[in-house]
Amino acid sequence: MSEIHPALILLAGGLLLFALPTTPRRIASACLPVLGFLNLLTIAEGTLWHITWGGYELTVLRADRLSMLFGYLFHLAAFLGAIYALHLKDRLQIGTGLIYAGSAVGAVFAGDLITLFIFWELLAITSVFLIWARGGERALRSGMRYLVMHISSGLLLLLGAVFYFLNTKSLAFEHIGLDKGYHYLIFLSFGIKCAFPLLHNWLIDAYPESTPVGTVFLSAFTTKTAVYALARGFAGEDLLIYIGATMTIFPVFFAVIENDLRRVLSYSMINQIGFMVVGIGIGGALGINGAVSHAFNDVIFKGLLFMSMGAVLYRTGRMNATDLGGLYKSMPWTCACCLIGAASISALPLFNAFISKPMVMQGVANMGAVGIWLVLLAASAGVLHHAGIKIPFFSFFAHDAGIRCPEAPLNMRIAMTISAILCVAIGSYPPLLYNLLPYPVDYISYTTTHVVLQLQLVFYGVLAFAFLMLTGRYPSEQPSVNLDVDWVYRRALPKGIRAIARTGGPLIDAFFNGGKALIRKLIAAIRTQHNNRGLFGRSWLSQSNVLIAIIFLAIYLIYYF
Amino acid sequence: MNHSEERPHIFDNPGNVRRLILGFFVCCALLILTDLIVHRHLTFAEGALPVEGWFGFYAIYGFVACTLIVMGAIPLRKMIMRSEDYYDE
C-alpha cells in the first residue's frame, strides 16, 4: 500500500526537472510518468485519504474505477508526451508539461470540491506556459485569453462549491445534478473546460498557437479532466445530450474551411468531446462506459494526430494546408503514423474509436432519440471528412509543395509509433480497455452489422470527398482567418468600448476613478477588518474569506478586460 | 537533397493514382452490395427508424452527409472568412 499521492510524483518531479542539466532531465522526464504509474498500481480501489484543513475535512484521494481509469490514462499521456519532448533543450515545456499532467491526476482523484478547485486552477496556470513557450506576441495574447477563461472557470467552481457547502453542509464531490440554481455554477465551470458551444473558443484560439510539444500535452489533459468531472457530477442529465450533439456537429463546418491544420484538429477535438458529453448525458452503464472509453481512445488518437502535425511543423515550420503537400516523400514514417491516427478517429474497424464511439450511438438508439442519432451519424461522417481525410491529405499528399526535409526526430517517431500501436491494439482487442471501464461491459463491438455499417459510412464519406475533389467542387484551401465566437471579445467588445470612450470619455474617467476609489475603500475596510478586532483578524472564517477572494478575483478579471 | 535527382515516388506516377482511385471505387461497389447478402441488425428498436434497415442506408447517408457538410461550409466561409491579419490591425 503506497503512502504517496498519485499526483505527487509528477508534480514534484516536474519541479525537479527545472533544476536538472539536459541529459539527466531527459532521462528523468521519461521515467517520472513510469514511476507515477507504478505508484498508482499500488493504490487499491476504494482507497480514501482525508486531511483536515481549517476545520474542514478534505478528501485528497478517492480511488474508484472511474478515477483510476483517468489516472492510468493521464500517466500514459504524460509518458507519450515526455518521449515526444525528449529532443527539447529548454526545460520550461517538459517541466510545466509534467506538472500540468500531475494537476490533471490530482483533479481526477479529488474527492471534494475544494481539492478539485485547487487542481482545476493549477491546470490552468501550468498549461498556459505551454502556449507562451511558443514565444511572440500572438502566443502571449492567445495565452492571456486562455488564462482568463480558465481562471473564470475555476472561480465559478469555487463559487458553486461555496453555495453547495452552505446548502448541503458537505463538500464531497459526488453526483451533483441540475436540481438547484447554484448547481449550474459548477456545471458552467465544467462546461468552460469541456468547450461547450459558445464557451469553446479558448480551445480553437490557444491550442494551435502552442509549440509542437505543447499542443500534444494540452490535447490530453484539460478537456478530459472536464469530461471526468461531468461524468462524476452530472451523469444522466438530459441537457448534456443536446449540448453534446451540438458540439459534434457545428465544428465540422468550421473544420472544412479552416486552413491551419492544428486548428482543424482542435475543431475535431470539440466534435469528439461532443460524443463523450452525449454519452454522459445518457448516463447508465452504457453511456458512461461509452463516454470514458472514448475519452481514453481520444487521448491516444488525437494525441497521435497532434504529434504528427507537430512533427510537420517542427520540420517545415509550416502548418497551413495551403503551404503543405507531398510530405509523404520526406516524412514517410510520420505519414504512416498520421494515417493510423486518421483511421482511428474515423472509427474504422480494428482501430480504437470503433470500439468506443458506437457505444454512445447505441445508447442514443436505446433511448429512441432518432434526431440526435441522425445528427451524431452525420457528425461521424463529418469527422472522418476533416480529421480522417483532410489532415493527412493536405499535409502528406495533395499537390507536392516541394518541401524536402528530414524525417521527424527519432524520439517523436517512437512516441508516434507507440501511440499508433495502442490505437490498433485497443481497436483489435477491446478487452484491453473494456476491463478497465467503470461498469461491466455487455456490449459487443465486433458484429457483422457493426463492421459493415461502419465500413459503408466511412467509404462513402471518402467517396463524397473524392467526388467533390475530382469534380472541382471542393472549396479550395485559402490563407485566412475564420471568425468564431472570439470575434465578440477580440473585435466587437474592444471596438464598442473604444466607441463609447470617444463619446463618453469623461464618464469613463469617472467610472475608472470611482473604481479606484472603491478599491481604496475596500482596502481600507480590509485593513480595519484585519486588525485584532477585525472580522478576519479575530477569528478564522474561511467561507467569508473565500467569498471575498472570489469578489476580488472577479474585479481583477473585469479590469483586465 | 536535390529535387531533380530525386527518385520518383509512388504517387508521382499518375497511373498509380488512377489505380488507387479505381481500387477504391471497386471497394465501394462491393461494400454496398454486401447489403444484399448480409442481414444487418437494427440499432433502434423495431419500428423506431425502419429506414435504417433499407438497402444502402449507411452508404447513402455517409455520402450525402459529407457532401452537405462541405456544401454547407461554402456559404459559412462567405460569412466568416477574413484576411489573415484581421486581428492584428
Short mmCIF file of C-alpha atoms in Angstrom, two decimals, chain A residues 18-480:
data_model
loop_
_atom_site.label_atom_id
_atom_site.label_comp_id
_atom_site.label_asym_id
_atom_site.label_seq_id
_atom_site.Cartn_x
_atom_site.Cartn_y
_atom_site.Cartn_z
CA PHE A 18 13.85 22.66 -13.72
CA ALA A 19 16.95 22.05 -11.59
CA LEU A 20 18.50 19.27 -13.69
CA PRO A 21 21.01 19.61 -16.55
CA THR A 22 19.94 18.43 -20.01
CA THR A 23 20.75 14.71 -20.08
CA PRO A 24 19.56 13.78 -16.57
CA ARG A 25 16.49 15.91 -17.23
CA ARG A 26 15.67 13.94 -20.35
CA ILE A 27 16.08 10.61 -18.57
CA ALA A 28 14.06 11.79 -15.57
CA SER A 29 11.25 13.19 -17.73
CA ALA A 30 10.63 9.80 -19.33
CA CYS A 31 10.98 7.92 -16.01
CA LEU A 32 8.65 10.10 -13.93
CA PRO A 33 5.38 9.02 -15.61
CA VAL A 34 6.52 5.38 -15.31
CA LEU A 35 7.29 5.83 -11.61
CA GLY A 36 3.96 7.58 -11.13
CA PHE A 37 2.19 4.74 -12.89
CA LEU A 38 3.91 2.09 -10.73
CA ASN A 39 2.90 4.05 -7.64
CA LEU A 40 -0.66 4.23 -8.94
CA LEU A 41 -0.75 0.44 -9.31
CA THR A 42 -0.13 0.07 -5.57
CA ILE A 43 -3.23 2.10 -4.70
CA ALA A 44 -6.22 -0.13 -4.11
CA GLU A 45 -9.65 0.75 -5.43
CA GLY A 46 -11.83 2.15 -2.70
CA THR A 47 -8.95 4.00 -1.00
CA LEU A 48 -9.90 7.32 0.60
CA TRP A 49 -7.42 9.76 2.10
CA HIS A 50 -8.71 12.59 4.23
CA ILE A 51 -6.92 15.60 5.62
CA THR A 52 -8.33 18.23 7.92
CA TRP A 53 -7.79 21.79 6.81
CA GLY A 54 -9.21 24.86 8.52
CA GLY A 55 -11.78 22.74 10.32
CA TYR A 56 -12.98 21.07 7.14
CA GLU A 57 -12.35 17.52 6.15
CA LEU A 58 -10.98 17.29 2.62
CA THR A 59 -10.75 14.09 0.60
CA VAL A 60 -7.47 14.47 -1.27
CA LEU A 61 -7.65 10.97 -2.69
CA ARG A 62 -10.61 8.94 -3.81
CA ALA A 63 -9.66 5.90 -5.87
CA ASP A 64 -12.54 4.18 -7.61
CA ARG A 65 -12.81 2.63 -11.06
CA LEU A 66 -13.67 5.95 -12.72
CA SER A 67 -10.79 7.93 -11.21
CA MET A 68 -8.33 5.05 -11.62
CA LEU A 69 -9.10 4.81 -15.36
CA PHE A 70 -8.32 8.50 -15.84
CA GLY A 71 -5.27 8.11 -13.60
CA TYR A 72 -3.87 5.38 -15.87
CA LEU A 73 -4.77 7.41 -18.95
CA PHE A 74 -3.04 10.58 -17.76
CA HIS A 75 0.15 8.70 -16.86
CA LEU A 76 0.12 7.11 -20.30
CA ALA A 77 -0.39 10.50 -21.95
CA ALA A 78 2.37 12.07 -19.82
CA PHE A 79 4.73 9.26 -20.81
CA LEU A 80 3.98 9.64 -24.53
CA GLY A 81 4.28 13.42 -24.26
CA ALA A 82 7.62 13.12 -22.43
CA ILE A 83 9.03 10.82 -25.12
CA TYR A 84 7.78 13.21 -27.79
CA ALA A 85 9.55 16.07 -25.98
CA LEU A 86 12.92 14.33 -25.50
CA HIS A 87 14.66 16.34 -28.23
CA LEU A 88 13.92 19.63 -26.48
CA LYS A 89 16.72 21.61 -24.89
CA ASP A 90 14.50 24.02 -22.97
CA ARG A 91 13.26 22.97 -19.54
CA LEU A 92 10.11 25.07 -19.47
CA GLN A 93 7.96 22.87 -21.69
CA ILE A 94 8.74 19.48 -20.19
CA GLY A 95 8.77 20.86 -16.64
CA THR A 96 5.40 22.59 -16.86
CA GLY A 97 4.11 19.73 -19.04
CA LEU A 98 4.61 17.18 -16.29
CA ILE A 99 3.33 19.49 -13.53
CA TYR A 100 0.29 20.08 -15.73
CA ALA A 101 -0.15 16.29 -16.08
CA GLY A 102 0.19 15.97 -12.30
CA SER A 103 -2.52 18.59 -11.79
CA ALA A 104 -4.86 16.58 -14.01
CA VAL A 105 -4.11 13.45 -11.99
CA GLY A 106 -4.77 15.38 -8.78
CA ALA A 107 -8.08 16.66 -10.15
CA VAL A 108 -9.44 13.23 -11.07
CA PHE A 109 -8.51 11.83 -7.66
CA ALA A 110 -10.01 14.79 -5.77
CA GLY A 111 -12.85 13.60 -3.56
CA ASP A 112 -14.12 17.06 -2.60
CA LEU A 113 -14.84 20.30 -4.41
CA ILE A 114 -12.07 22.35 -2.77
CA THR A 115 -9.33 19.90 -3.68
CA LEU A 116 -10.84 19.77 -7.16
CA PHE A 117 -10.77 23.58 -7.33
CA ILE A 118 -7.09 23.73 -6.37
CA PHE A 119 -6.06 21.28 -9.08
CA TRP A 120 -8.53 22.89 -11.52
CA GLU A 121 -6.71 26.23 -11.21
CA LEU A 122 -3.32 24.55 -11.23
CA LEU A 123 -4.27 23.01 -14.58
CA ALA A 124 -4.93 26.48 -15.96
CA ILE A 125 -1.81 28.11 -14.54
CA THR A 126 0.61 25.38 -15.62
CA SER A 127 -0.84 24.81 -19.08
CA VAL A 128 -0.69 28.45 -20.13
CA PHE A 129 3.12 28.24 -20.08
CA LEU A 130 2.90 25.63 -22.82
CA ILE A 131 1.17 28.22 -25.00
CA TRP A 132 3.58 31.01 -24.05
CA ALA A 133 6.51 28.68 -24.77
CA ARG A 134 5.93 29.34 -28.47
CA GLY A 135 7.08 32.92 -27.92
CA GLY A 136 5.91 36.06 -29.68
CA GLU A 137 3.01 38.44 -29.38
CA ARG A 138 0.35 36.11 -30.83
CA ALA A 139 1.07 33.29 -28.38
CA LEU A 140 1.25 35.75 -25.49
CA ARG A 141 -2.15 37.27 -26.26
CA SER A 142 -3.75 33.95 -27.02
CA GLY A 143 -2.39 32.54 -23.76
CA MET A 144 -3.78 35.53 -21.87
CA ARG A 145 -7.26 34.95 -23.31
CA TYR A 146 -6.92 31.27 -22.45
CA LEU A 147 -5.93 32.10 -18.88
CA VAL A 148 -8.87 34.49 -18.37
CA MET A 149 -11.32 31.78 -19.49
CA HIS A 150 -9.79 29.10 -17.29
CA ILE A 151 -9.38 31.23 -14.20
CA SER A 152 -13.05 32.21 -14.65
CA SER A 153 -13.94 28.54 -14.84
CA GLY A 154 -12.12 27.98 -11.55
CA LEU A 155 -13.87 30.93 -9.88
CA LEU A 156 -17.26 29.59 -10.95
CA LEU A 157 -16.32 26.24 -9.47
CA LEU A 158 -15.28 27.86 -6.21
CA LEU A 159 -18.41 29.97 -6.03
CA GLY A 160 -20.53 26.90 -6.79
CA ALA A 161 -18.66 24.95 -4.12
CA VAL A 162 -19.34 27.68 -1.53
CA PHE A 163 -23.07 27.66 -2.26
CA TYR A 164 -23.03 23.87 -2.33
CA PHE A 165 -21.46 23.80 1.11
CA LEU A 166 -23.80 26.42 2.54
CA ASN A 167 -26.80 24.41 1.34
CA THR A 168 -25.72 20.84 1.96
CA LYS A 169 -23.02 21.22 4.66
CA SER A 170 -20.91 18.93 2.51
CA LEU A 171 -18.01 19.47 0.16
CA ALA A 172 -17.92 15.90 -1.18
CA PHE A 173 -17.66 15.73 -4.94
CA GLU A 174 -20.35 13.20 -5.82
CA HIS A 175 -23.26 13.34 -8.24
CA ILE A 176 -24.47 16.95 -8.29
CA GLY A 177 -27.19 17.12 -10.92
CA LEU A 178 -29.02 20.23 -12.08
CA ASP A 179 -31.76 20.44 -9.44
CA LYS A 180 -30.71 23.74 -7.86
CA GLY A 181 -29.77 27.06 -9.42
CA TYR A 182 -26.29 27.11 -7.88
CA HIS A 183 -25.55 23.69 -9.38
CA TYR A 184 -25.40 25.50 -12.71
CA LEU A 185 -22.34 27.43 -11.47
CA ILE A 186 -20.41 24.18 -11.20
CA PHE A 187 -21.95 22.94 -14.44
CA LEU A 188 -20.84 26.09 -16.24
CA SER A 189 -17.37 25.81 -14.76
CA PHE A 190 -17.01 22.27 -16.11
CA GLY A 191 -18.64 23.44 -19.35
CA ILE A 192 -15.94 26.05 -19.99
CA LYS A 193 -13.17 23.49 -19.58
CA CYS A 194 -15.13 20.98 -21.64
CA ALA A 195 -15.52 23.50 -24.51
CA PHE A 196 -19.32 23.67 -24.56
CA PRO A 197 -20.71 25.56 -27.58
CA LEU A 198 -20.14 29.34 -27.26
CA LEU A 199 -17.65 28.64 -24.46
CA HIS A 200 -15.40 26.67 -26.78
CA ASN A 201 -13.31 29.34 -28.37
CA TRP A 202 -10.36 29.23 -25.97
CA LEU A 203 -9.52 25.80 -27.38
CA ILE A 204 -9.61 26.85 -31.03
CA ASP A 205 -7.75 30.03 -30.17
CA ALA A 206 -4.98 28.70 -27.95
CA TYR A 207 -4.08 25.11 -28.87
CA PRO A 208 -2.86 25.89 -32.39
CA GLU A 209 -0.71 28.74 -31.03
CA SER A 210 1.30 26.41 -28.80
CA THR A 211 4.56 24.62 -29.62
CA PRO A 212 4.53 21.14 -31.24
CA VAL A 213 5.15 19.55 -27.82
CA GLY A 214 2.83 21.95 -26.01
CA THR A 215 -0.19 21.07 -28.13
CA VAL A 216 0.38 17.36 -27.59
CA PHE A 217 0.29 17.90 -23.81
CA LEU A 218 -2.63 20.33 -23.98
CA SER A 219 -4.78 17.99 -26.04
CA ALA A 220 -4.57 15.24 -23.42
CA PHE A 221 -5.45 16.75 -20.06
CA THR A 222 -7.69 19.80 -19.73
CA THR A 223 -10.77 18.70 -21.65
CA LYS A 224 -10.51 15.10 -20.44
CA THR A 225 -10.40 16.26 -16.82
CA ALA A 226 -13.60 18.17 -17.60
CA VAL A 227 -15.16 15.06 -19.16
CA TYR A 228 -14.28 13.16 -15.99
CA ALA A 229 -15.80 15.90 -13.81
CA LEU A 230 -19.02 15.91 -15.85
CA ALA A 231 -19.23 12.11 -15.66
CA ARG A 232 -18.80 12.31 -11.89
CA GLY A 233 -21.13 15.20 -11.23
CA PHE A 234 -23.74 15.35 -13.97
CA ALA A 235 -24.21 11.84 -15.39
CA GLY A 236 -27.65 11.28 -16.85
CA GLU A 237 -28.59 14.96 -17.27
CA ASP A 238 -30.64 15.22 -20.48
CA LEU A 239 -29.36 18.72 -21.18
CA LEU A 240 -25.93 17.20 -21.87
CA ILE A 241 -27.33 15.16 -24.75
CA TYR A 242 -28.36 18.31 -26.59
CA ILE A 243 -25.17 20.18 -25.72
CA GLY A 244 -23.07 17.20 -26.81
CA ALA A 245 -24.95 16.77 -30.08
CA THR A 246 -24.38 20.45 -30.89
CA MET A 247 -20.70 20.01 -30.10
CA THR A 248 -20.42 17.11 -32.52
CA ILE A 249 -21.94 18.89 -35.49
CA PHE A 250 -21.06 22.60 -35.54
CA PRO A 251 -17.23 22.29 -35.54
CA VAL A 252 -17.45 20.08 -38.60
CA PHE A 253 -18.41 23.02 -40.82
CA PHE A 254 -15.66 25.24 -39.41
CA ALA A 255 -13.09 22.48 -39.86
CA VAL A 256 -13.83 22.14 -43.59
CA ILE A 257 -12.81 25.74 -44.32
CA GLU A 258 -10.01 26.08 -41.77
CA ASN A 259 -6.54 26.35 -43.26
CA ASP A 260 -4.37 25.83 -40.14
CA LEU A 261 -4.26 22.04 -39.75
CA ARG A 262 -3.77 22.08 -35.99
CA ARG A 263 -6.84 24.34 -35.80
CA VAL A 264 -8.72 21.74 -37.85
CA LEU A 265 -7.69 19.17 -35.23
CA SER A 266 -8.87 21.50 -32.47
CA TYR A 267 -12.31 21.69 -34.06
CA SER A 268 -12.34 17.92 -34.40
CA MET A 269 -11.46 17.72 -30.72
CA ILE A 270 -14.67 19.55 -29.82
CA ASN A 271 -16.52 17.18 -32.12
CA GLN A 272 -15.08 14.14 -30.31
CA ILE A 273 -15.73 15.61 -26.85
CA GLY A 274 -19.31 16.08 -28.07
CA PHE A 275 -19.71 12.30 -28.33
CA MET A 276 -18.40 11.94 -24.77
CA VAL A 277 -20.78 14.61 -23.48
CA VAL A 278 -23.72 12.84 -25.15
CA GLY A 279 -22.61 9.59 -23.51
CA ILE A 280 -22.52 11.28 -20.09
CA GLY A 281 -25.97 12.76 -20.78
CA ILE A 282 -27.35 9.29 -21.49
CA GLY A 283 -25.79 8.05 -18.26
CA GLY A 284 -26.10 4.49 -17.04
CA ALA A 285 -23.55 1.78 -17.68
CA LEU A 286 -23.59 2.02 -21.49
CA GLY A 287 -23.47 5.83 -21.67
CA ILE A 288 -20.72 6.30 -19.09
CA ASN A 289 -18.66 3.40 -20.42
CA GLY A 290 -19.02 4.81 -23.92
CA ALA A 291 -18.05 8.32 -22.83
CA VAL A 292 -14.99 7.42 -20.79
CA SER A 293 -13.73 4.74 -23.18
CA HIS A 294 -13.99 7.28 -25.97
CA ALA A 295 -12.11 9.81 -23.82
CA PHE A 296 -9.39 7.20 -23.31
CA ASN A 297 -9.14 6.46 -27.03
CA ASP A 298 -9.35 10.12 -27.99
CA VAL A 299 -6.30 10.98 -25.89
CA ILE A 300 -4.33 8.38 -27.85
CA PHE A 301 -5.50 9.04 -31.41
CA LYS A 302 -5.90 12.80 -31.10
CA GLY A 303 -2.51 12.91 -29.39
CA LEU A 304 -1.12 10.91 -32.31
CA LEU A 305 -2.63 13.29 -34.86
CA PHE A 306 -1.32 16.34 -32.98
CA MET A 307 2.10 14.62 -32.74
CA SER A 308 2.22 14.03 -36.49
CA MET A 309 1.19 17.62 -37.25
CA GLY A 310 3.65 18.84 -34.61
CA ALA A 311 6.40 16.88 -36.36
CA VAL A 312 5.44 18.52 -39.65
CA LEU A 313 5.50 21.96 -38.01
CA TYR A 314 8.84 21.18 -36.34
CA ARG A 315 10.48 20.09 -39.59
CA THR A 316 8.90 22.51 -42.07
CA GLY A 317 7.90 25.49 -39.93
CA ARG A 318 4.55 25.50 -41.73
CA MET A 319 1.09 24.45 -40.59
CA ASN A 320 -1.28 25.80 -43.23
CA ALA A 321 -2.83 23.41 -45.73
CA THR A 322 -2.05 25.93 -48.47
CA ASP A 323 1.70 25.68 -47.74
CA LEU A 324 1.96 21.92 -47.34
CA GLY A 325 1.60 18.83 -49.52
CA GLY A 326 3.60 15.88 -50.78
CA LEU A 327 5.35 15.30 -47.45
CA TYR A 328 4.92 11.52 -47.68
CA LYS A 329 8.16 11.64 -49.66
CA SER A 330 10.21 13.28 -46.92
CA MET A 331 8.39 12.04 -43.83
CA PRO A 332 7.05 8.56 -44.67
CA TRP A 333 7.12 7.32 -41.07
CA THR A 334 5.22 10.33 -39.76
CA CYS A 335 2.80 9.94 -42.66
CA ALA A 336 2.12 6.27 -41.81
CA CYS A 337 1.51 7.14 -38.14
CA CYS A 338 -0.79 10.01 -39.15
CA LEU A 339 -2.80 7.65 -41.38
CA ILE A 340 -3.25 5.27 -38.44
CA GLY A 341 -4.45 8.19 -36.32
CA ALA A 342 -6.79 9.20 -39.12
CA ALA A 343 -8.18 5.67 -39.43
CA SER A 344 -8.66 5.59 -35.67
CA ILE A 345 -10.57 8.86 -35.40
CA SER A 346 -12.71 7.74 -38.35
CA ALA A 347 -13.67 4.66 -36.29
CA LEU A 348 -12.60 2.10 -38.91
CA PRO A 349 -12.84 -1.49 -37.66
CA LEU A 350 -9.59 -2.66 -35.97
CA PHE A 351 -8.88 0.90 -34.79
CA ASN A 352 -9.74 2.14 -31.33
CA ALA A 353 -12.64 4.60 -31.85
CA PHE A 354 -14.55 1.69 -33.40
CA ILE A 355 -14.90 0.05 -30.01
CA SER A 356 -15.90 3.18 -28.06
CA LYS A 357 -17.94 5.61 -30.17
CA PRO A 358 -20.61 3.05 -31.21
CA MET A 359 -21.40 2.52 -27.51
CA VAL A 360 -22.56 6.13 -27.35
CA MET A 361 -24.50 5.70 -30.61
CA GLN A 362 -26.18 2.55 -29.25
CA GLY A 363 -27.02 4.40 -26.04
CA VAL A 364 -28.80 7.10 -28.05
CA ALA A 365 -30.63 4.47 -30.09
CA ASN A 366 -31.76 2.70 -26.92
CA MET A 367 -33.38 5.95 -25.83
CA GLY A 368 -35.19 6.11 -29.16
CA ALA A 369 -33.77 9.59 -29.86
CA VAL A 370 -33.87 9.39 -33.66
CA GLY A 371 -33.00 13.05 -34.33
CA ILE A 372 -29.94 13.06 -32.06
CA TRP A 373 -28.79 9.77 -33.53
CA LEU A 374 -29.01 11.13 -37.09
CA VAL A 375 -27.01 14.20 -36.03
CA LEU A 376 -24.32 12.03 -34.46
CA LEU A 377 -24.17 9.82 -37.54
CA ALA A 378 -23.71 12.87 -39.77
CA ALA A 379 -21.06 14.18 -37.36
CA SER A 380 -19.27 10.81 -37.59
CA ALA A 381 -19.15 11.18 -41.34
CA GLY A 382 -18.01 14.79 -40.86
CA VAL A 383 -15.11 13.95 -38.56
CA LEU A 384 -13.98 11.33 -41.00
CA HIS A 385 -14.00 14.00 -43.61
CA HIS A 386 -11.95 16.69 -41.90
CA ALA A 387 -9.76 14.75 -39.46
CA GLY A 388 -9.59 11.45 -41.31
CA ILE A 389 -9.04 12.79 -44.82
CA LYS A 390 -8.22 16.48 -44.77
CA ILE A 391 -5.37 16.25 -42.25
CA PRO A 392 -3.30 13.55 -43.96
CA PHE A 393 -4.35 14.52 -47.49
CA PHE A 394 -3.32 18.18 -47.46
CA SER A 395 -0.11 17.65 -45.49
CA PHE A 396 1.30 14.43 -46.89
CA PHE A 397 -0.37 14.13 -50.32
CA ALA A 398 -2.34 16.63 -52.47
CA HIS A 399 -0.05 18.73 -54.67
CA ASP A 400 3.68 18.48 -53.91
CA ALA A 401 4.64 21.74 -52.22
CA GLY A 402 8.29 20.97 -53.00
CA ILE A 403 9.32 20.71 -49.34
CA ARG A 404 12.23 18.35 -48.79
CA CYS A 405 13.02 17.96 -45.10
CA PRO A 406 14.41 15.28 -42.80
CA GLU A 407 12.05 12.75 -41.21
CA ALA A 408 10.83 13.61 -37.70
CA PRO A 409 13.39 13.17 -34.87
CA LEU A 410 13.72 9.62 -33.52
CA ASN A 411 12.03 10.40 -30.19
CA MET A 412 8.98 11.84 -31.99
CA ARG A 413 8.80 8.75 -34.20
CA ILE A 414 8.98 6.48 -31.15
CA ALA A 415 6.15 8.37 -29.40
CA MET A 416 4.01 8.28 -32.56
CA THR A 417 4.72 4.60 -33.12
CA ILE A 418 3.73 3.63 -29.56
CA SER A 419 0.51 5.65 -29.95
CA ALA A 420 -0.21 4.01 -33.29
CA ILE A 421 0.36 0.53 -31.85
CA LEU A 422 -2.00 1.37 -28.97
CA CYS A 423 -4.69 2.54 -31.43
CA VAL A 424 -4.55 -0.78 -33.27
CA ALA A 425 -4.09 -2.93 -30.16
CA ILE A 426 -7.11 -1.50 -28.34
CA GLY A 427 -9.15 -1.48 -31.54
CA SER A 428 -8.34 -5.11 -32.30
CA TYR A 429 -8.60 -6.44 -28.77
CA PRO A 430 -11.28 -4.43 -26.93
CA PRO A 431 -10.93 -6.20 -23.53
CA LEU A 432 -7.66 -4.27 -23.07
CA LEU A 433 -9.80 -1.21 -22.43
CA TYR A 434 -13.16 -2.77 -21.52
CA ASN A 435 -11.67 -4.43 -18.44
CA LEU A 436 -10.71 -1.02 -17.05
CA LEU A 437 -14.10 0.66 -17.53
CA PRO A 438 -16.21 1.77 -14.53
CA TYR A 439 -19.07 -0.63 -15.31
CA PRO A 440 -19.01 -4.22 -16.61
CA VAL A 441 -19.30 -4.14 -20.41
CA ASP A 442 -22.03 -6.19 -22.06
CA TYR A 443 -21.57 -4.57 -25.45
CA ILE A 444 -20.11 -6.50 -28.38
CA SER A 445 -18.33 -4.25 -30.87
CA TYR A 446 -17.36 -6.80 -33.49
CA THR A 447 -20.62 -7.93 -35.03
CA THR A 448 -21.09 -8.27 -38.79
CA THR A 449 -23.64 -5.45 -38.70
CA HIS A 450 -21.30 -3.01 -36.95
CA VAL A 451 -18.37 -3.78 -39.22
CA VAL A 452 -20.41 -3.50 -42.41
CA LEU A 453 -22.29 -0.33 -41.50
CA GLN A 454 -19.16 1.46 -40.29
CA LEU A 455 -17.21 0.50 -43.41
CA GLN A 456 -20.07 1.71 -45.61
CA LEU A 457 -20.34 5.01 -43.76
CA VAL A 458 -16.58 5.64 -43.94
CA PHE A 459 -16.02 4.52 -47.52
CA TYR A 460 -18.94 6.51 -48.87
CA GLY A 461 -17.82 9.53 -46.89
CA VAL A 462 -14.43 9.22 -48.56
CA LEU A 463 -16.23 8.71 -51.86
CA ALA A 464 -18.00 12.04 -51.36
CA PHE A 465 -14.63 13.71 -50.79
CA ALA A 466 -13.20 12.06 -53.92
CA PHE A 467 -16.26 13.07 -55.92
CA LEU A 468 -16.07 16.71 -54.77
CA MET A 469 -12.31 16.83 -55.38
CA LEU A 470 -12.40 15.24 -58.82
CA THR A 471 -15.27 17.45 -59.98
CA GLY A 472 -13.62 20.60 -58.60
CA ARG A 473 -16.48 21.35 -56.22
CA TYR A 474 -14.38 21.09 -53.08
CA PRO A 475 -13.73 24.57 -51.63
CA SER A 476 -10.05 25.30 -52.18
CA GLU A 477 -7.85 25.93 -49.15
CA GLN A 478 -7.23 29.63 -48.67
CA PRO A 479 -4.97 31.51 -46.30
CA SER A 480 -7.44 33.22 -43.99
#
